[in-house]
Short mmCIF file of C-alpha atoms and ligand atoms in Angstrom, two decimals:
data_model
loop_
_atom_site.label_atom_id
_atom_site.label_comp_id
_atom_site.label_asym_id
_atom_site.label_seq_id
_atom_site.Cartn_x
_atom_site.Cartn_y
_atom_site.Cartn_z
CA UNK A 1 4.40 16.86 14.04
CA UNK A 2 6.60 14.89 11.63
CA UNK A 3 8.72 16.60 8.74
CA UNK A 4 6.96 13.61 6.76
CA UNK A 5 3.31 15.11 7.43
CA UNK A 6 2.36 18.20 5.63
CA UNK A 7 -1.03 19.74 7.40
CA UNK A 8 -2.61 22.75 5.06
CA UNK A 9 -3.94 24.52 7.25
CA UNK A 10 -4.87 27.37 5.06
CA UNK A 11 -8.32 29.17 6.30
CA UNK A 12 -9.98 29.06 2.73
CA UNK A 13 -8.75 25.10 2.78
CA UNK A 14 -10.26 24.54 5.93
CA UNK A 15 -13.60 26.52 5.20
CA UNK A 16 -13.88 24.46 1.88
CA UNK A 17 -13.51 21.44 3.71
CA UNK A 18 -15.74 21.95 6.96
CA UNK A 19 -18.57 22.44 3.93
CA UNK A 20 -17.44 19.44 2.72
CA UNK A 21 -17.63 17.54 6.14
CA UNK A 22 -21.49 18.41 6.25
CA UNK A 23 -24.07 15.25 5.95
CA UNK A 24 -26.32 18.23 3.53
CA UNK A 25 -23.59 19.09 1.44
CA UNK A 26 -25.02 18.12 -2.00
CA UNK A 27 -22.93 16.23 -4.57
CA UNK A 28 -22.21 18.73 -6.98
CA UNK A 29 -21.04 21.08 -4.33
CA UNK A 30 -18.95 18.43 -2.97
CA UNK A 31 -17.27 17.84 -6.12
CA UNK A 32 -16.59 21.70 -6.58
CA UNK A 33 -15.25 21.77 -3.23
CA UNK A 34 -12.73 18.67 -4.09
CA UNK A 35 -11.80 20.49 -6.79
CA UNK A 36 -11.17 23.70 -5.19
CA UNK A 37 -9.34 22.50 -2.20
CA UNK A 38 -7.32 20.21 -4.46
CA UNK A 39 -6.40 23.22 -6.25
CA UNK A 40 -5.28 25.18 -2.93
CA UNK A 41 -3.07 21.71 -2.06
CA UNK A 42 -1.21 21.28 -5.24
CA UNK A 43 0.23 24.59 -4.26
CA UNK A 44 1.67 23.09 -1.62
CA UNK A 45 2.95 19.97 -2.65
CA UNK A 46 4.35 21.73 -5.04
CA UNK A 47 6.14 24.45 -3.49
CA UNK A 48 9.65 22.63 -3.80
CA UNK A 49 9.65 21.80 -6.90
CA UNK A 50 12.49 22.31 -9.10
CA UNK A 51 12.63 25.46 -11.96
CA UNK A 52 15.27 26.25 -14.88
CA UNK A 53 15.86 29.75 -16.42
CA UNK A 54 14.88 30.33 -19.56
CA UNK A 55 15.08 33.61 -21.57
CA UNK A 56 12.41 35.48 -23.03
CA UNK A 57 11.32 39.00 -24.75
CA UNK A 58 9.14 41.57 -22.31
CA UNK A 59 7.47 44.07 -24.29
CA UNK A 60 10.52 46.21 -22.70
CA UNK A 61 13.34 43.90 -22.43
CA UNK A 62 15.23 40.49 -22.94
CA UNK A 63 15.48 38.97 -19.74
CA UNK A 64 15.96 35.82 -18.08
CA UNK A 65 13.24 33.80 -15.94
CA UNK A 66 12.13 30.72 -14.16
CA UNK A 67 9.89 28.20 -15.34
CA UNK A 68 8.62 24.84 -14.26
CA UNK A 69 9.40 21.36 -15.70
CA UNK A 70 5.91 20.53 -15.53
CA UNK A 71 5.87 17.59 -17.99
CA UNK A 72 8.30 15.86 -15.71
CA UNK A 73 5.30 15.24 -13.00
CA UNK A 74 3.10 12.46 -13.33
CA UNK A 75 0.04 12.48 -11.17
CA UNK A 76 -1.24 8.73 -9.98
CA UNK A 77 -4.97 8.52 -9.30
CA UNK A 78 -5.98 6.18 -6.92
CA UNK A 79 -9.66 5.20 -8.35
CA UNK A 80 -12.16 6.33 -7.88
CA UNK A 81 -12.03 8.73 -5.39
CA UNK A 82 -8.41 10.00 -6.44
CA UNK A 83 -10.34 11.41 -9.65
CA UNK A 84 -11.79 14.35 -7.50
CA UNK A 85 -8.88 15.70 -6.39
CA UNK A 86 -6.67 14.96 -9.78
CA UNK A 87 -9.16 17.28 -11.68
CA UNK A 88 -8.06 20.27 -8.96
CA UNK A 89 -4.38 19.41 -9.48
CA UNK A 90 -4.70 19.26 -13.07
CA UNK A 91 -5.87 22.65 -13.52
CA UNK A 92 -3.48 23.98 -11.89
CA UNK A 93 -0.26 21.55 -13.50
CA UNK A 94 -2.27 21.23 -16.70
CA UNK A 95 0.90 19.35 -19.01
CA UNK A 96 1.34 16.68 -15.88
CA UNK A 97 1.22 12.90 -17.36
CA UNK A 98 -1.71 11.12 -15.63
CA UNK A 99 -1.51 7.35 -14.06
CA UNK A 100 -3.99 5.15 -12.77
CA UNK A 101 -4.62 2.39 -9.95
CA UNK A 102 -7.49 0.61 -9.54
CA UNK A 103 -7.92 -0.47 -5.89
CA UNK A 104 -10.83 -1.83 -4.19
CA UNK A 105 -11.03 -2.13 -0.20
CA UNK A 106 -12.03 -5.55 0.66
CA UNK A 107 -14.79 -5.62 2.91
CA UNK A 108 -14.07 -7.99 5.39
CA UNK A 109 -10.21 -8.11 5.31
CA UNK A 110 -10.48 -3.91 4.99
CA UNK A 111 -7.05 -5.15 2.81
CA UNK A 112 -6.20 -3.37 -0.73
CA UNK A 113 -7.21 -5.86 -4.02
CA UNK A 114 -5.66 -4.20 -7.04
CA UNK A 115 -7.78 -4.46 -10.66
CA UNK A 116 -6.15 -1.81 -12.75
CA UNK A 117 -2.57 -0.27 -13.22
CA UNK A 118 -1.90 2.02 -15.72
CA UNK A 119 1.02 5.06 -15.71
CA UNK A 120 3.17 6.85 -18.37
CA UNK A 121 6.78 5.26 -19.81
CA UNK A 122 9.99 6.90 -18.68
CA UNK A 123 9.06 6.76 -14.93
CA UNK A 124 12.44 7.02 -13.88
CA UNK A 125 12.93 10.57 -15.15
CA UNK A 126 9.35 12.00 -13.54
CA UNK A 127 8.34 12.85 -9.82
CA UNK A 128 4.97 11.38 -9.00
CA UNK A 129 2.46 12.49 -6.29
CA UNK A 130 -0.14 10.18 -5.44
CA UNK A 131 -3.65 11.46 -4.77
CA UNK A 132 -6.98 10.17 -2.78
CA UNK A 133 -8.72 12.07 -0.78
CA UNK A 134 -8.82 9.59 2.23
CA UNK A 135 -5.80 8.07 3.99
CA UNK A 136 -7.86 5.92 6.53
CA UNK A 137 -6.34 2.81 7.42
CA UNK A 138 -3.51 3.44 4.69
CA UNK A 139 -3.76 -0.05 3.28
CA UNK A 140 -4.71 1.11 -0.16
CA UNK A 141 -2.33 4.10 -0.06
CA UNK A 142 0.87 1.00 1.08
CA UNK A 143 -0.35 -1.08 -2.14
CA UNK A 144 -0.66 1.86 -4.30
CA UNK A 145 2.97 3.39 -4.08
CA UNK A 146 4.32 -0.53 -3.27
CA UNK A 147 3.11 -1.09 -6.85
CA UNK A 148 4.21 2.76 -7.96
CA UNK A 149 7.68 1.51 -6.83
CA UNK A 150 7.89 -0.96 -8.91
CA UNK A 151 8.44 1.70 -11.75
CA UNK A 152 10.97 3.55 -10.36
CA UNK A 153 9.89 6.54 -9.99
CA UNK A 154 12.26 9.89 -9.19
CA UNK A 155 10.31 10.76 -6.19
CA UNK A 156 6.36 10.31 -4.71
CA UNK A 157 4.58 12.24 -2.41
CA UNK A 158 1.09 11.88 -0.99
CA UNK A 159 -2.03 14.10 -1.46
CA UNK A 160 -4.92 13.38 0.54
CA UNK A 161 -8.12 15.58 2.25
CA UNK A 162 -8.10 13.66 5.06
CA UNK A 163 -6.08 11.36 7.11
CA UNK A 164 -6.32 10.13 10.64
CA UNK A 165 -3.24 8.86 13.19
CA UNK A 166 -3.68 5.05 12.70
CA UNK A 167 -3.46 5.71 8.34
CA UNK A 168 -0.55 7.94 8.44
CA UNK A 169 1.10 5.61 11.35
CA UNK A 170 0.60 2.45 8.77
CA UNK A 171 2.03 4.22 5.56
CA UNK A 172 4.98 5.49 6.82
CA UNK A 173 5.61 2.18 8.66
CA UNK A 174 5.71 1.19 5.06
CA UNK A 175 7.08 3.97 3.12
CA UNK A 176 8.69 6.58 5.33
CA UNK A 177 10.07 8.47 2.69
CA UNK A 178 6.79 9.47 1.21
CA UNK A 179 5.96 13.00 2.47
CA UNK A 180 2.11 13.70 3.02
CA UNK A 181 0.06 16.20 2.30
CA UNK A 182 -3.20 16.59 3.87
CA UNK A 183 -6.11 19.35 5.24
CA UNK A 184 -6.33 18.04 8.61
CA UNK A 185 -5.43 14.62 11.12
CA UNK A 186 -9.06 13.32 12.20
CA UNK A 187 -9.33 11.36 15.66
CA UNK A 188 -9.89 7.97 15.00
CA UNK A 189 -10.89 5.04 12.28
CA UNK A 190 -14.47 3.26 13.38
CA UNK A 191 -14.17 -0.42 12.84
CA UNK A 192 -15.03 -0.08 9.36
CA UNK A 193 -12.41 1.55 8.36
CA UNK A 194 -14.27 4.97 8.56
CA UNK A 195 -12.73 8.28 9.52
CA UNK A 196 -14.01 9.87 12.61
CA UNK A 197 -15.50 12.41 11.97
CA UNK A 198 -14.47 12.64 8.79
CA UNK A 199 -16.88 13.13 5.82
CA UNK A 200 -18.08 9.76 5.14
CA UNK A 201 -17.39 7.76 2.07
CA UNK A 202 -15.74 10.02 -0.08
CA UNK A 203 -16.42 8.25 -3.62
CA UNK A 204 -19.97 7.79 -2.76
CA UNK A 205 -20.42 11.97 -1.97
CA UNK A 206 -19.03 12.61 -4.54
CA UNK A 207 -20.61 10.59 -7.34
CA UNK A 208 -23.71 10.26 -5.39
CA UNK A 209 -23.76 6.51 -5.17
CA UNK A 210 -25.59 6.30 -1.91
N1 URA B 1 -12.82 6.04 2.61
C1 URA B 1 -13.75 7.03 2.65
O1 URA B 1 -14.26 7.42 1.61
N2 URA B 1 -14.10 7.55 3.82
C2 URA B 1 -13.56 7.14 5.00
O2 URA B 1 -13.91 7.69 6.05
C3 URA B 1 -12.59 6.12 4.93
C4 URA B 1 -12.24 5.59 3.74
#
């Protein structure tokens, strides 16, 4: 497995996610789940990140400890779907800057149309991670940090739930230097674009639009 490709393989993580896989999982414990497995990942994708001592006062003693810069992360939805997995991030990185990107998959073309782009000033100075719960084909994951680019961000990485070979094969292509984070690799994409086996559409489960 690449360096590039981060699988959690955590037993609560997959537990919370095999729940999530089943057809009578009902919305609101989908949504929980998101939110608890996105909680479990942000652990991981964060595990590098970078702390400074400060000093403080113990009920027993002055000493000197780390902390995190949290306000220097900015965490970049990609809608709707991203919005699950942002909430379980957030509550664990609670001062993280939020940004948005409004994507929709074309049906036909399967090919990412963008509608709405929206992220904090000062990107140069903050390390963004990208979050949707589904890397399938990739081409809305390529357009999101191709646009993210443009604002010079310090670093990105990728959160997802799912991925499959053909998704992660077509972002790196793209952006190699984009770690990703996922639960598990999936065998295939059906010709819709679907992962297989997957969970089906992830926005729709967890909104309950179908
Ligand atoms: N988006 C989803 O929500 N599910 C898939 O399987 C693929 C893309």
């Amino acid at each position: 497995m690449s360096s590039r490709v981060h699988v959690i393989d955590h037993p609560l993580v997959q537990h919370k996610l095999s729940l999530m896989r089943m057809k009578s999982t009902s919305t609101s414990a989908f949504r929980n789940l998101l939110t608890e497995v996105s909680v479990l990942l942000a652990y991981e994708v964060t595990r590098d990140m970078p702390t400074h001592q400060v000093t403080v006062e113990t009920p027993m003693a002055r000493t000197s400890v780390p902390m995190l810069d949290g306000k220097k992360i900015v965490l970049i939805s990609i809608l709707r779907a991203g919005t699950g997995i942002l909430d379980g991030i957030l509550r664990l990185i609670p001062s993280a800057r939020v940004g948005h990107v409004g994507l929709y998959r074309d049906p036909k073309t399967l090919t990412a149309v963008e509608y709405y782009f929206k992220v904090p000033r000062e990107m140069s100075d903050r390390d963004a991670i990208v979050v949707d719960p589904m890397l399938a084909t990739g081409n809305s994951a390529v357009a999101a940090v191709e646009r993210l680019r443009e604002t010079r961000p310090r670093s990105i990485k990728f959160v997802c739930l799912l991925t499959c070979p053909e998704g992660l094969k077509n972002f790196h292509s793209h952006h190699p230097d984009v770690p990703v984070y996922t639960a598990a690799i999936d065998s295939h994409l059906d010709e819709h674009g679907y992962i297989i086996p997957g969970l089906g559409d992830a926005g729709d489960r967890l909104y309950g639009t179908k």
